[in-house]
XYZ file of C-alpha atoms in Angstrom:
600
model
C 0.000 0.000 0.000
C 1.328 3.374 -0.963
C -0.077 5.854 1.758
C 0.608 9.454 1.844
C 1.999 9.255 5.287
C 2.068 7.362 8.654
C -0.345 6.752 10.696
C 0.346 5.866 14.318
C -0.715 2.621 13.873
C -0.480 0.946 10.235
C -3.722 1.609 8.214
C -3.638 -1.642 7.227
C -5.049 -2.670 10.900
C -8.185 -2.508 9.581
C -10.180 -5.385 9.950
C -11.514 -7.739 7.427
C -15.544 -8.840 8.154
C -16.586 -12.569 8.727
C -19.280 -13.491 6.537
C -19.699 -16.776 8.203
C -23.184 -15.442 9.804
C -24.381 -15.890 5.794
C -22.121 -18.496 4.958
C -19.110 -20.173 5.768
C -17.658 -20.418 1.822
C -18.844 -21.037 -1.486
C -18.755 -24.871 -0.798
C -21.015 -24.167 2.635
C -23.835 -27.058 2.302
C -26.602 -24.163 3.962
C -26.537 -22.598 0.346
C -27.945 -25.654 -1.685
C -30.034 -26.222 1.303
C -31.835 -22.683 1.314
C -31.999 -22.397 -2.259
C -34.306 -25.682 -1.830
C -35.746 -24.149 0.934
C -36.769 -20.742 -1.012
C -37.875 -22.644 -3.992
C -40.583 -24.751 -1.499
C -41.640 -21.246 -0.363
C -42.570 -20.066 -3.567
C -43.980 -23.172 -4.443
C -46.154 -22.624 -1.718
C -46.824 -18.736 -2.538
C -47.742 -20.133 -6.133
C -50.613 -21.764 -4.860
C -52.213 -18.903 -4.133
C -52.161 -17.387 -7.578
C -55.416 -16.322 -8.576
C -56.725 -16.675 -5.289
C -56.601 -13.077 -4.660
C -58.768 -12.043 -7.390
C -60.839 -14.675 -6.505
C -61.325 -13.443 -3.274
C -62.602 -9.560 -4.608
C -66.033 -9.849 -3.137
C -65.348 -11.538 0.079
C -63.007 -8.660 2.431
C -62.127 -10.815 4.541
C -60.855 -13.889 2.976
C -59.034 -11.437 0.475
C -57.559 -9.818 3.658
C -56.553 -13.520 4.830
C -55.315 -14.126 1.260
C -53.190 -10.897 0.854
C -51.359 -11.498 4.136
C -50.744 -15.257 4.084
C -49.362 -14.408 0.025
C -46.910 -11.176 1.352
C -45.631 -13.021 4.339
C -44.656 -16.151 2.164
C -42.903 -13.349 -0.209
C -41.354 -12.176 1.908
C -39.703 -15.354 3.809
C -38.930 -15.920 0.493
C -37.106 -12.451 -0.045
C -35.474 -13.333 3.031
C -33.661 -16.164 1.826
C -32.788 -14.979 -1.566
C -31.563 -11.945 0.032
C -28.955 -13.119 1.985
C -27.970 -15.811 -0.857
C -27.956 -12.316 -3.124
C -26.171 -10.427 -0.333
C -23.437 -13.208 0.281
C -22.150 -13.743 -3.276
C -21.661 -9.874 -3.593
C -19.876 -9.580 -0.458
C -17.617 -12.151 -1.160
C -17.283 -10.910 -4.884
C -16.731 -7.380 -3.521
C -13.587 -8.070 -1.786
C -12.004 -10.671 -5.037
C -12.953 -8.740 -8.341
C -9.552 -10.394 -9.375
C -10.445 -13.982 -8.433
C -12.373 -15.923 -11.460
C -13.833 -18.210 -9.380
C -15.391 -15.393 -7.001
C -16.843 -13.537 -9.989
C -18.292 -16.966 -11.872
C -20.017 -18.118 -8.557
C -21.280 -14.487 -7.996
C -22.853 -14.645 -11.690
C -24.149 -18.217 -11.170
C -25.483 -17.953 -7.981
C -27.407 -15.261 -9.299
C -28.979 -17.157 -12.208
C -30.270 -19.682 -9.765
C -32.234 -17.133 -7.483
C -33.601 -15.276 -10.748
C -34.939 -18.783 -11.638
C -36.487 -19.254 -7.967
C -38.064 -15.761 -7.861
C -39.383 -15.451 -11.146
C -42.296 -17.274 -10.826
C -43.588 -15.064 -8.263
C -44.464 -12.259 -10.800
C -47.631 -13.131 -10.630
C -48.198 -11.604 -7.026
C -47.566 -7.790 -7.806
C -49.476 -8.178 -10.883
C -52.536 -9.827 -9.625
C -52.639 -7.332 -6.901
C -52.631 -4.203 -8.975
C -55.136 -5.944 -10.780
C -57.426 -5.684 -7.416
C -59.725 -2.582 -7.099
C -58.774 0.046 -4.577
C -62.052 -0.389 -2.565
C -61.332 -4.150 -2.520
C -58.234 -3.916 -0.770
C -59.412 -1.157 1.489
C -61.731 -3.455 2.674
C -59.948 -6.537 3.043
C -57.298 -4.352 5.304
C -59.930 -3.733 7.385
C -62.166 -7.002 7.385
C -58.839 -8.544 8.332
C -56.143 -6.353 10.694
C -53.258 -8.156 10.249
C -53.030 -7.456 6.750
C -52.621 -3.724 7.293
C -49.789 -4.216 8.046
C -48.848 -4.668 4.511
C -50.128 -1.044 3.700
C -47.083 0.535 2.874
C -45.568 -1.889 1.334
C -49.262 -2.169 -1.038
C -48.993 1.753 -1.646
C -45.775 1.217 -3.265
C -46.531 -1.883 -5.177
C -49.673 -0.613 -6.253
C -47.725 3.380 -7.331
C -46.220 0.734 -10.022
C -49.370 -0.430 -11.476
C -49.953 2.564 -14.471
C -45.808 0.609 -15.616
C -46.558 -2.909 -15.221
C -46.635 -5.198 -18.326
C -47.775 -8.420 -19.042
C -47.020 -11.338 -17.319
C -45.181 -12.778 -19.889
C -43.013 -9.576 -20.508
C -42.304 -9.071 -16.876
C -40.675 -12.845 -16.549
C -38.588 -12.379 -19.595
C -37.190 -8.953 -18.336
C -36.718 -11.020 -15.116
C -34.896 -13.573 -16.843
C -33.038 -11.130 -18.602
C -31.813 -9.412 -15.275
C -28.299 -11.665 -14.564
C -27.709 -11.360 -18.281
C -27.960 -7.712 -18.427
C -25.687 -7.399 -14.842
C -22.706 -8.629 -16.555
C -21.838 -5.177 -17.709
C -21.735 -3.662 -14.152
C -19.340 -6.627 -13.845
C -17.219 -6.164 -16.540
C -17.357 -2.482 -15.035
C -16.135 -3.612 -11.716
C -13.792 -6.013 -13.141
C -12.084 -3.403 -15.698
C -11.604 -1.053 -12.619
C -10.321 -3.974 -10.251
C -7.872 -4.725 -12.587
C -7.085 -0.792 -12.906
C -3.206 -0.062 -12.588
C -2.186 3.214 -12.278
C 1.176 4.558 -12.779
C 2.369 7.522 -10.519
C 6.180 8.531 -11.057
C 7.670 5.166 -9.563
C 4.680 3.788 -8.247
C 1.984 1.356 -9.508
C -1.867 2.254 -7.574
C -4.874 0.328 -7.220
C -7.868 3.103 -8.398
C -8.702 3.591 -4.521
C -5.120 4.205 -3.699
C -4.466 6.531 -6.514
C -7.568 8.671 -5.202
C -6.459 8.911 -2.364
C -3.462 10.509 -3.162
C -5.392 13.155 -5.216
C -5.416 14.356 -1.017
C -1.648 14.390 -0.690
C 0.000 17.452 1.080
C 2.429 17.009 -2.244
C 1.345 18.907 -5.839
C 3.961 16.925 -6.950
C 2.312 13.566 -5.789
C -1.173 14.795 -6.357
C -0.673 15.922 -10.447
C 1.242 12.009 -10.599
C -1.510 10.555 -9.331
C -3.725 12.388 -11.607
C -1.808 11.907 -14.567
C -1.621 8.252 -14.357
C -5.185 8.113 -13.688
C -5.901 10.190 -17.003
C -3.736 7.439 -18.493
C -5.242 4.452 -17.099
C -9.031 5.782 -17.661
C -8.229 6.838 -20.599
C -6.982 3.505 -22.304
C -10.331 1.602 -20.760
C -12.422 4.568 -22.143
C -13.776 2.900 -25.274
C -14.595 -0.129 -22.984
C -16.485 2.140 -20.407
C -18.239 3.943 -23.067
C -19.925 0.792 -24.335
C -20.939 -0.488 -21.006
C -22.508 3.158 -20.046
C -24.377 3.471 -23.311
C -25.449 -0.288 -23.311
C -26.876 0.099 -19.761
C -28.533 3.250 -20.881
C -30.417 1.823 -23.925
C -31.224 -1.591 -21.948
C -33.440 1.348 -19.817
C -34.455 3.077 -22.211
C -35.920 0.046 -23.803
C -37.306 -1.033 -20.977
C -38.568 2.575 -19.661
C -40.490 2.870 -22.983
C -42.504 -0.096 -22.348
C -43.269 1.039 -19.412
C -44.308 4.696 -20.058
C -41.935 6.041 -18.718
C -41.734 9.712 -20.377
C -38.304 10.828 -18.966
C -35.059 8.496 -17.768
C -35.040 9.645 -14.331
C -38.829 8.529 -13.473
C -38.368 4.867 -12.730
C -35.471 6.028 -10.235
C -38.076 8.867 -8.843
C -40.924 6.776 -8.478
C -39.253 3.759 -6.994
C -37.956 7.052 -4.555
C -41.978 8.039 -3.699
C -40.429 11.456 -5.002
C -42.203 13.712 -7.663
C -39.923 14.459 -10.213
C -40.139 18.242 -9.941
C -39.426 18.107 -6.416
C -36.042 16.691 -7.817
C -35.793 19.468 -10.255
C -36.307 22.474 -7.995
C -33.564 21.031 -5.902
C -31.356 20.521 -9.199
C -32.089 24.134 -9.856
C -31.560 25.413 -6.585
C -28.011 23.890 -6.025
C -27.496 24.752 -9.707
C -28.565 28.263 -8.795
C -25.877 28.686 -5.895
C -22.982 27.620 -7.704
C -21.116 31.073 -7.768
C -21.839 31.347 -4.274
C -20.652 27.921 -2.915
C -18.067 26.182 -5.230
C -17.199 29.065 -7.433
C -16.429 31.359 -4.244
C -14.727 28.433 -1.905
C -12.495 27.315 -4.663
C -11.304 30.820 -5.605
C -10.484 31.230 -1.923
C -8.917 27.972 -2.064
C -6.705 29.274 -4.613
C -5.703 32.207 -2.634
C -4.403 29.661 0.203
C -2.384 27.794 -2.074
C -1.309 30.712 -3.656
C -1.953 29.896 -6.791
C -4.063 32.154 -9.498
C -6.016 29.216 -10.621
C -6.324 25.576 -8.798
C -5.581 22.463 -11.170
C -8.284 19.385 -11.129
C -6.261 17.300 -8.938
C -5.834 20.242 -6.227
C -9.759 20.304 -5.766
C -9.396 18.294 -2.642
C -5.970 19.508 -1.521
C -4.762 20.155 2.155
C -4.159 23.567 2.880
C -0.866 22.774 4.443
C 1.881 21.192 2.923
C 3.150 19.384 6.322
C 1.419 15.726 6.661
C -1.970 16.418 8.225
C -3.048 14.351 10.878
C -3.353 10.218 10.181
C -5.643 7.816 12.117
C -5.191 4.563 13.282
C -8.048 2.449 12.879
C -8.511 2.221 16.812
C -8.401 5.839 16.844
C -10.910 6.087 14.371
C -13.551 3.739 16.018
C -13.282 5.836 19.669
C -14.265 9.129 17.582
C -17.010 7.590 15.409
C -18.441 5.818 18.655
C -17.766 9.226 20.823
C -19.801 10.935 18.171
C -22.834 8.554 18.258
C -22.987 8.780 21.715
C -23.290 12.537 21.422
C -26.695 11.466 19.879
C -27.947 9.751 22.586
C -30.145 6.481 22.842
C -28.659 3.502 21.905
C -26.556 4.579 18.663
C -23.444 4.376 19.675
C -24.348 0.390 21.262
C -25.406 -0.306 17.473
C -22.623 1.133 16.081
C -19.811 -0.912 18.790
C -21.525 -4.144 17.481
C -20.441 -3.996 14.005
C -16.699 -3.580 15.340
C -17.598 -6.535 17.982
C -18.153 -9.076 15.524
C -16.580 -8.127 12.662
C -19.045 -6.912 10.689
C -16.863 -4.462 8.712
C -14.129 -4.874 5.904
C -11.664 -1.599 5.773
C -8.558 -3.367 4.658
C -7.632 -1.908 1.434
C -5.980 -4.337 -1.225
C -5.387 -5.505 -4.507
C -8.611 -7.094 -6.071
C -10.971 -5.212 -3.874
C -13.254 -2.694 -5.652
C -13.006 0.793 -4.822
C -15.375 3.314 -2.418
C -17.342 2.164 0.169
C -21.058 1.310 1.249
C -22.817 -0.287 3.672
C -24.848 -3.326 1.769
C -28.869 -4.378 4.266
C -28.920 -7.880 3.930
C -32.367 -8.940 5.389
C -34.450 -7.885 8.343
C -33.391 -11.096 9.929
C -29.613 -10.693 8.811
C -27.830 -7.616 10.036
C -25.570 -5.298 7.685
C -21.786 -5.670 6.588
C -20.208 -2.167 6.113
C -17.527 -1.647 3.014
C -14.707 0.905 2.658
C -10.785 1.324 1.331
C -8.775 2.163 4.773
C -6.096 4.750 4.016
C -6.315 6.515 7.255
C -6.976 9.606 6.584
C -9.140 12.240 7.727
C -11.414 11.346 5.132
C -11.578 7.689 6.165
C -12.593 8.467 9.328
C -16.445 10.694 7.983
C -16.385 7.371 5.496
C -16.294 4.832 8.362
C -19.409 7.450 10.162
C -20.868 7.891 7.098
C -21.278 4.052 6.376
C -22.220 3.239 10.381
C -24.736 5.562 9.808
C -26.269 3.656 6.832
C -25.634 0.249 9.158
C -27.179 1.569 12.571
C -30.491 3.154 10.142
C -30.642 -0.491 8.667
C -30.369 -2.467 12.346
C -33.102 0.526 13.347
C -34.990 -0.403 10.635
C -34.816 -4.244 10.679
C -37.942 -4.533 13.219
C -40.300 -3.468 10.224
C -39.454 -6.927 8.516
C -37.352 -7.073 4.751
C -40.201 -5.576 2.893
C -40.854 -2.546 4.862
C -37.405 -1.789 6.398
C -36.334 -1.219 2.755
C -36.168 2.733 2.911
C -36.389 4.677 -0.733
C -33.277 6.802 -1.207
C -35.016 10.006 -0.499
C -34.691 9.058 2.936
C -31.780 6.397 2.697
C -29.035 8.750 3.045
C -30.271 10.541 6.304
C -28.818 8.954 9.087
C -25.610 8.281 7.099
C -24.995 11.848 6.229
C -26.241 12.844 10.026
C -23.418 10.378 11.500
C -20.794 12.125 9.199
C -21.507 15.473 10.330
C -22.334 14.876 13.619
C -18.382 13.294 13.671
C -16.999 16.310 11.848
C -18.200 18.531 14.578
C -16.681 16.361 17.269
C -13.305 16.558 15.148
C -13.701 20.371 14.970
C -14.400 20.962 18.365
C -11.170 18.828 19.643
C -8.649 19.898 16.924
C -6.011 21.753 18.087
C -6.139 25.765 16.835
C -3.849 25.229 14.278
C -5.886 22.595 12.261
C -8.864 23.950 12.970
C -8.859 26.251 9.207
C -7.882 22.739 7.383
C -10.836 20.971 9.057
C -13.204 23.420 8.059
C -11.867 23.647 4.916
C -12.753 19.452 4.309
C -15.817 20.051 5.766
C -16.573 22.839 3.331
C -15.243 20.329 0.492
C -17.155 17.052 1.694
C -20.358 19.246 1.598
C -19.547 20.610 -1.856
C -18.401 16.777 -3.166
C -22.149 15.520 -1.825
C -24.460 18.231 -3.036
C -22.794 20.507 -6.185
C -20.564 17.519 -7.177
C -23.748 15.099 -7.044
C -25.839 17.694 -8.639
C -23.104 17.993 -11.127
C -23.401 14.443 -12.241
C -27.038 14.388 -11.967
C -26.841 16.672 -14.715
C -24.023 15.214 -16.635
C -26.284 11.620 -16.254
C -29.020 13.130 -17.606
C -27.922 15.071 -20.626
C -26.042 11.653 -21.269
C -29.359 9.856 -21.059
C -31.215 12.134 -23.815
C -28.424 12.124 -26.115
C -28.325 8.493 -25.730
C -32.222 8.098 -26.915
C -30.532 9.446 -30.325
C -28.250 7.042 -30.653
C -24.898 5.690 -28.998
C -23.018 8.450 -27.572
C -19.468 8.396 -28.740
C -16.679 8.306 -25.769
C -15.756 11.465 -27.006
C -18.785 13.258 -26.850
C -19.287 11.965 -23.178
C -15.719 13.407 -22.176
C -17.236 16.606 -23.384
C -20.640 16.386 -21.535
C -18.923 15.512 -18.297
C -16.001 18.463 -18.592
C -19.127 21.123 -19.337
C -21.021 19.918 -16.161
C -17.917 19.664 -14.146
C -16.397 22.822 -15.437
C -19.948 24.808 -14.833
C -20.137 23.520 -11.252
C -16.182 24.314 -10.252
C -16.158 27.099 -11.970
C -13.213 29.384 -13.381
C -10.678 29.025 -10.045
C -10.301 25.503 -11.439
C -8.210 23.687 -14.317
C -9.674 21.011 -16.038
C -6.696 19.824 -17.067
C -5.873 17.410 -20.458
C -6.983 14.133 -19.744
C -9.960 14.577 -16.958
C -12.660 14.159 -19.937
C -12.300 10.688 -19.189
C -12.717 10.891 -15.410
C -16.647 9.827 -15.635
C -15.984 6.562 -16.434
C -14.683 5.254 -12.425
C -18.282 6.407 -11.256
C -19.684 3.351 -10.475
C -23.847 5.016 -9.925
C -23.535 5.750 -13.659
C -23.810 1.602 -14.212
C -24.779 0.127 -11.357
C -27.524 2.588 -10.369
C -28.885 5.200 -12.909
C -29.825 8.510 -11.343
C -29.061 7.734 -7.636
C -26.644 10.237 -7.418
C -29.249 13.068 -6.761
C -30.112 11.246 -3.776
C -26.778 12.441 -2.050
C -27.745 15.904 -2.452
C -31.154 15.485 -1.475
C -30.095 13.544 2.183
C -27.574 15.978 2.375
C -29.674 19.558 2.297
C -32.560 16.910 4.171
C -30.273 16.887 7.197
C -29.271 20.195 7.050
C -32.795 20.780 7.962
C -32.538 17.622 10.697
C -29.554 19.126 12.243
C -30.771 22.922 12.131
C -33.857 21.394 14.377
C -31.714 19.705 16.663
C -29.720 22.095 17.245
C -32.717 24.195 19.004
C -33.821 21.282 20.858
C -31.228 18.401 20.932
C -32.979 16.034 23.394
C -36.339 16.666 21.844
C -34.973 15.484 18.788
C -33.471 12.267 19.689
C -36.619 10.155 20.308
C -38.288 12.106 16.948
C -35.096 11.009 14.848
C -35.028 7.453 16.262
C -38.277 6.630 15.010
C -37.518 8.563 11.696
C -35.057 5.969 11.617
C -37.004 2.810 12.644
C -39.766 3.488 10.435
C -37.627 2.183 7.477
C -39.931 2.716 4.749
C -42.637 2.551 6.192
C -43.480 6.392 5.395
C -43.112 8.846 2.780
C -40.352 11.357 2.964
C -42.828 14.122 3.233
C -44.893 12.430 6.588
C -41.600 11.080 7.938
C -40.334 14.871 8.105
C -43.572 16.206 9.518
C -42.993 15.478 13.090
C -40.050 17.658 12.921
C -41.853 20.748 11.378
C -40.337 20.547 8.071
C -42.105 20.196 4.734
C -39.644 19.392 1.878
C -42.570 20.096 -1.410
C -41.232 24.265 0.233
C -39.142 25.307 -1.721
C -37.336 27.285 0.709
C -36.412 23.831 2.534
C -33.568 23.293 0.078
C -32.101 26.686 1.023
C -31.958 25.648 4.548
C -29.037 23.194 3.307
C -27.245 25.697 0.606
C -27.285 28.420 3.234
C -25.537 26.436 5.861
C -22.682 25.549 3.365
C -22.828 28.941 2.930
C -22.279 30.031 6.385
C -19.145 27.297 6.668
C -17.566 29.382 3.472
C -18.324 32.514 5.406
C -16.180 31.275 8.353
C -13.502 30.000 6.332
C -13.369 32.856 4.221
C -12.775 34.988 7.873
C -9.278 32.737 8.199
C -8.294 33.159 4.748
């Protein structure tokens, strides 16, 4: 491992995870034996098909019906879950090993053949009349407890297609998910050359932080060289993925790319926009400003690309030790209250995390729900840096939400993105201001200053490639998109949201191609910005009442997804469909820049 400096403890200390609670290895007998098992419980669920609508007139029985057919789904979920959950986790940390990625792939074609039969349940409820089910929920209580979970089965029904359609596109799905593996693959196997030394991607990233320029433009230059020769490939993967959706999204009415993403969200899609706009809008006074007052730190008339997330100081800031680390992340949740900090020890207890960074494992970090019945694994690249240390909060957060959320059972712990990235981005900040508030005087301007950039990296930079994922999408509904014209698309968006105190230097055209959201998950990225100015809003209300808001945010929390972003937020006295609530977020970046710009 190439770090930028030492720690006080090797960064490699981190621990690896034990996924022996799934499974003990690819050979473990419990994965044959629960693939049988799931297959018997959709047998069973298929005996109920056409029961449902067969059960219309009668509330009761159809209230029986609906609740014995979700709760056999959902055991069923359950077990192809954490089959689903295992083989990626395992994959995750061996995109190098053949035999990882073929068992990941074939593993997956087996639960796609289980679960595809069970089609039939979404579509034969949408098929049920609103009235119908009202009255079944209440001729028979237990199955309200479904309600949620109906509301956003049935918010599907104006895009479903026939049963026949649906299974083939189901089918289709572990056929169409080898190009996010060839994706991960091509970036696993990414070698990048800086001066005299050879980087994984997540290593050479990381030293786009170095206190050196002279390290820094290396790093950025090989990277610009190794993106840059697996352009061609990326550029067929992105454009493939985008017309498999936009095949698919025209069968399905959808009128615009992003719907699918915004609907599966509970979001309207001009909610999304106004928020696009109003980032968009405060460019000049946010990134443009900061980064020209970067420059004046750094003395420098304009910054280059690779100084974007430069220390202000040339001397080696600060490193962490991974036991350092986990006392301020755990310090920090306990500043919280109620039992988040308790949630939080367990996933260093068991192991239930893998930092180690090394060759073969894929880059950035995440924390990956398994089922309500399984608990979390949380992801990330150890370098031990500053930056490390708001990843490892940032991806507890995402674990301790999921663990909150778990009681609410697979189906309704699942929380829509609009709401997803809440108690992740919470735990970050709520760690930055520990790390401000006990920083010595002297690093207290370089703190703010990656506080000012993390902010700018989740909303403008998100926004950013919102945009850039968008324009890509329309031009893409024209025809393939050459890899040229993409490197132009993304330097316009970039260069509009860093504005003129930054280089885009030769070579970063190519730089969309390590975002993994792009493939894997068209048009999350907005949902960073959106949990982002949403707890800006949290953590302006908590700030007037702190222990008030503990018990309100808990059950925020624990209600998984169980409620729409607009009545989870009500408690608190926020309504996000104002469009002043997304100024609540922009103005408290804002504020930050004002401070720093008082130190400049």
């Amino acid at each position: 491992m190439n770090a930028p400096f030492k720690t006080p403890a090797d960064p490699l200390d981190a621990p690896l995870w034990d996924l022996s609670d799934l499974y003990a290895s690819r050979e473990d007998a419990r994965i044959e034996a629960d693939l049988e098992r799931a297959g018997a419980l959709v047998g069973e669920l298929n005996g109920l098909r056409g029961q449902l609508s067969a059960a219309q007139g009668d509330p009761a029985v159809l209230g029986q019906r609906l609740d014995r057919a979700i709760t056999l789904y959902e055991q069923a979920s359950d077990l192809l879950g954490a089959l689903g959950a295992y083989v990626f986790l395992a994959a995750s940390t061996n995109r190098n090993d053949a035999g990882a990625q073929g068992f990941e792939a074939t593993v997956r074609e087996k639960l796609t053949a289980i679960a595809t039969p069970t089609i039939w349940v979404t579509l034969e409820i949408n098929q049920l009349e609103d009235t119908a089910v009202e009255a079944a929920l209440k001729a028979h209580p237990a199955a309200a407890r479904w309600s949620p979970w109906l509301r956003r089965t049935r918010a599907m029904k104006p895009h479903e297609l026939s049963q026949e359609l649906e299974t083939f596109l189901a089918e289709r799905g572990p056929i169409s998910a080898q190009w996010p593996r060839l994706f991960d693959e091509t970036l696993a196997a990414l070698k990048v050359k800086a001066g005299k030394d050879g980087l994984t991607l997540a290593e050479a990233l990381n030293r786009l932080s170095d206190p050196k320029g002279a390290r820094r433009k290396a790093a950025a230059e090989g990277l610009d060289e190794a993106l840059g020769a697996k352009a061609s490939i990326m550029a067929l993967v992105l454009n493939t993925v985008a017309a498999d959706k936009a095949l698919e999204d025209k069968w399905r009415g959808f009128k615009r790319p992003a719907d699918s993403r915004h609907l599966s969200n509970e979001v309207d899609g001009e909610s999304v926009d106004a928020m696009a706009e109003a980032v968009t809008a405060a460019y000049p006074v946010l990134s443009h400003r900061y980064y020209a007052l970067k420059a004046r730190v750094l003395g420098k008339p304009k910054l280059d690309q690779w100084d974007r997330n430069a220390p202000l100081e040339t001397t080696a800031p600060r490193g962490w030790d991974w036991a350092q680390a986990k006392e301020l992340v755990l310090e920090s949740f306990s500043d919280l209250g109620g039992d988040f900090a308790e949630r939080a020890q367990g996933f260093f207890d068991k192991p239930w995390i893998d930092g180690k960074a090394r060759p073969g494992k894929q880059s950035g970090a995440y924390a990956h729900p398994v089922t309500s019945d399984r608990h979390p694994y949380v992801f990330l690249n150890w370098m031990g840096e500053r930056r490390d240390v708001l990843t490892l909060a940032h991806e507890l957060g995402h674990g301790v939400h999921q663990t909150l959320a778990a009681g609410q059972g697979s189906l309704l712990a699942d929380t829509p993105l609009t709401l997803a990235e809440t108690a992740s981005i919470f735990a970050e900040g709520l760690t930055f201001d520990r790390l401000l508030k006990t920083a010595p005087e002297a690093e207290k301007r370089g703190l703010l200053a990656g506080r000012i950039e993390d902010g700018l990296n989740t909303v403008v930079r998100q926004i950013a490639f919102h945009r850039f994922e968008t324009r890509f999408h329309d031009e893409r509904a024209r025809g393939e998109v050459p890899v040229e014209r993409i490197g132009e698309i993304w330097l316009e968006e970039m260069g509009g949201s860093l504005g003129p105190a930054i280089t885009l230097n030769p070579g970063y055209e190519h730089w969309w191609s390590y975002v993994s959201h792009f493939v894997h998950s068209p048009f999350y990225v907005y949902a960073y910005a959106f949990g982002d100015l949403l707890v800006a809003a949290l953590m302006e209300t908590r700030a007037k009442d702190p222990d008030g808001f503990t018990p309100l945010y808990r059950r925020l929390l624990a209600g998984g997804g169980s409620k729409g972003y607009v009545e989870a937020l009500a408690p608190f006295g926020l309504n996000p469909r104002d469009p002043a609530f997304w100024t609540i977020g922009t103005k408290r970046l804002e504020r930050l820049i004002d401070q720093f710009e008082t130190m400049v």
